[in-house]
DNA sequence: TTGTAAGCGTTATCAC
DNA sequence: GTGATAACGCTTACAA
């Protein structure tokens, strides 16, 4: 079927090894032989089989990437940034969507290892991801966490300074006049949710404002979760004047709930969240948000992973933290 | 390092073949032997090497996917839908962003073939993608086109009925009172752009309205292109009352231009486009759009590809067309 | 039901 | 500079 090194070798009157050297741009082949081999390659339309070379050289040129969902406007740019850097270094991305499902994530990790990816870039489901990641990390397999970290797992990671960003957002709300603030939180087993909640707590405490469990709504961090939380908030004896959502999906869900109840932002309720969405920012710049440099974080993470894969990383794990950027728009306005 | 079939075989006191049979769930192994092998597998923590099996069986369980940009809100769901279906059939996705760059796309195709993906799902850059796709398709390699087709390439494909959708949108604008309509078009070498423009033409002709080249703005289909087109339109002697953008990115660019000129939608200008963006639809439901079932199309395309890969597809190429859905919101209103 | 032998297409190693 | 040989870890084909 397809031509092999041996076909090329026969045609050029050399051995397979010499062909391999030419294909891999190794030195030690005379210009004349090289030319003859290159001609044979062109004539036979030879393309090296990366599966075979992966088997012998243990270099598959494949990197595994797992995110909860590529179609999430935060993770789309993350995958894109990672792919661009990987491409530049000659690697392809094996992309998996964990759907925030721990067991699915476990199977993906197992499968990627079976495919002999040379490294793994992952936005883990949560702390319990340690169950399938600690083994890998323990035996020195290159892994970099992006966006979320995993409690108890000593591993390279890139993420946002969530505590500071959430604190800043909350301080902004307080300064705008809000006193009753509700937070749509993630499960406590996800680092981003935990850190963002901590930031809110710090800011509320600094302003000596009460912030009890009844102001924290823990749900799934998707639209449905935001929707449920929104409805619950509106049912409170004393509803908040501002809602802070842990990410873009939950903010959308909250907005849906508000609309169903005939409420407008910010006339009847202030709303803000993590994640700026490009389209939204231009078409309808209303939401006050914490903008995360998604693509930049992904690039940094992939560079970190490549370094680890090349053994240039040192025994200590590295953590890089990016600052969030508060973008104040009208949705956080206070109408006392 | 990692255990191999032979390690397991030795430990279980059988041959490598028998282990292979157990791993691949083939019949013809006694329950007792199977149990012994499974125990050995567990003890050694054996995980089959898919690179090796890919070499011998020619089944890599890998599918290549190329899109212009995963972070585009249309392609995100496309990749997600495709990945979900592929996963269900035991395949992983090798994801590439062509960045709408023909040469980059060519290299990706070559590389994916080198990695021995078993099939390719691609949203091609344009008609010139035939340069690197026709060879593949010609020799029976499983390829399915999604979103865009390639002129002169007889190949399975899934896409939208762009002509009908664009015609419907244009008819809607005309009915709303618009007479001067401008279209932000793609290059003519991209099927979607061509078809959408044809739809606009049909509707204008049916209403006996003039529609000359000066009303068609051909640019890159990204934000910058929309921005440039928007500025150009506003500079016309008789600017349009409605702008129809060929996709979401260009619409955003147009909006940016309008805002820079201090114009509001729809007060000063009507604006509509292809692609509904979920977030936008909920947070700021203003844009009149043609909604495309992105994820559904992707699922259908991947199912088609799997069928072709399994040889269950017949010699004829198959084309599946989904209808677009016109969603009328306030942005298309006419303020004569 | 189980095993043997050979080879998938490449590269590491060492010899010439 | 170039080549022979032996893997890499698995599966196909056939034999027992």
XYZ file of C-alpha atoms in Angstrom, chain A residues 1-2 47-52 54-55 60-62 68-71 73 76-77 79-80 83-84 87 92-97 99 104 107-108 111-112 114-116 139 223 248-249 251-252 255-256 259 271 277-287, chain B residues 1-3 47-52 54-55 60-62 69-71 73 76-77 79-80 83-84 87 92-97 99 104 107-108 111-112 114-116 139 223 248-249 251-252 255-256 259 271 277-287:
122
model
C 0.000 0.000 0.000
C 1.882 3.038 1.265
C 5.449 9.558 4.187
C 6.965 8.217 7.394
C 4.696 6.175 9.619
C 4.566 7.917 12.973
C 3.004 4.935 14.637
C 6.027 2.827 13.860
C 6.513 6.093 17.984
C 6.961 2.469 18.883
C 4.719 9.803 19.607
C 4.639 13.586 19.173
C 1.272 13.504 20.888
C -14.482 19.860 30.970
C -15.951 21.225 27.728
C -14.336 22.879 24.693
C -17.505 24.675 23.803
C -16.206 30.166 26.091
C -12.271 27.268 23.834
C -9.450 29.822 23.929
C -7.526 24.742 23.945
C -6.669 27.030 21.082
C -2.736 23.804 20.482
C -0.849 26.673 18.916
C 2.079 22.797 17.102
C -0.405 17.324 18.079
C -3.190 17.533 20.617
C -5.384 14.625 21.596
C -8.408 16.473 22.910
C -10.901 15.079 25.409
C -13.978 16.595 27.063
C -17.868 16.731 30.879
C -14.977 9.718 32.333
C -10.930 6.628 31.550
C -9.550 9.381 29.348
C -6.602 5.873 27.426
C -4.238 8.746 26.726
C -2.287 3.872 26.488
C -1.830 6.019 23.407
C 1.544 6.996 24.828
C 6.178 8.201 38.419
C -26.440 27.164 33.269
C -19.847 32.668 32.888
C -22.194 29.682 32.621
C -24.121 33.970 35.310
C -26.100 33.144 32.202
C -29.809 35.995 34.101
C -32.315 33.516 32.779
C -35.711 37.396 33.232
C -24.997 40.781 38.438
C -16.879 36.721 26.838
C -15.508 38.434 23.772
C -18.689 38.536 21.767
C -20.714 39.735 24.642
C -18.185 42.374 25.543
C -18.638 43.978 22.166
C -22.234 43.321 21.255
C -23.681 44.085 24.658
C -21.104 45.404 27.089
C -23.185 45.284 30.229
C -21.701 42.687 32.555
C 9.360 -0.004 32.675
C 5.707 -0.572 31.885
C 4.501 -4.159 31.759
C -2.057 -1.307 30.214
C -1.958 -2.245 26.552
C 0.274 -0.108 24.353
C -1.969 1.352 21.650
C 0.986 2.458 19.605
C 2.119 -1.119 19.222
C -1.856 0.361 16.082
C 1.181 -0.777 14.191
C -5.018 3.434 15.865
C -8.437 4.391 17.299
C -7.614 7.952 16.305
C -10.559 27.777 15.174
C -12.019 25.919 18.163
C -12.505 29.089 20.089
C -18.438 29.968 19.128
C -16.587 24.934 19.747
C -19.884 23.042 19.782
C -15.795 19.904 18.066
C -17.631 18.957 21.201
C -15.789 14.300 20.164
C -18.762 12.890 22.044
C -15.728 8.682 22.162
C -10.069 9.787 20.294
C -9.857 13.086 18.471
C -6.654 14.603 17.207
C -7.647 18.249 17.033
C -6.042 20.854 14.764
C -6.773 24.546 14.203
C -6.385 29.208 11.372
C -1.090 25.033 7.598
C 0.623 20.229 6.739
C -1.941 19.124 9.287
C 0.734 14.946 9.619
C -2.560 13.344 10.571
C 1.384 10.174 9.148
C -0.157 9.501 12.546
C -2.417 7.019 10.798
C -7.650 6.600 -2.629
C -13.737 40.508 13.512
C -20.874 35.793 14.061
C -17.324 37.112 13.981
C -21.188 40.741 12.927
C -19.185 41.542 16.027
C -20.990 46.241 15.688
C -17.630 47.542 16.773
C -20.209 51.866 18.004
C -27.817 44.195 11.927
C -24.433 32.528 20.270
C -25.869 30.896 23.348
C -24.551 33.359 25.885
C -25.556 36.319 23.888
C -28.992 34.919 23.224
C -29.703 34.876 26.930
C -27.761 37.806 28.314
C -28.620 40.244 25.543
C -31.153 38.841 23.112
C -30.994 41.565 20.520
C -29.515 40.091 17.357
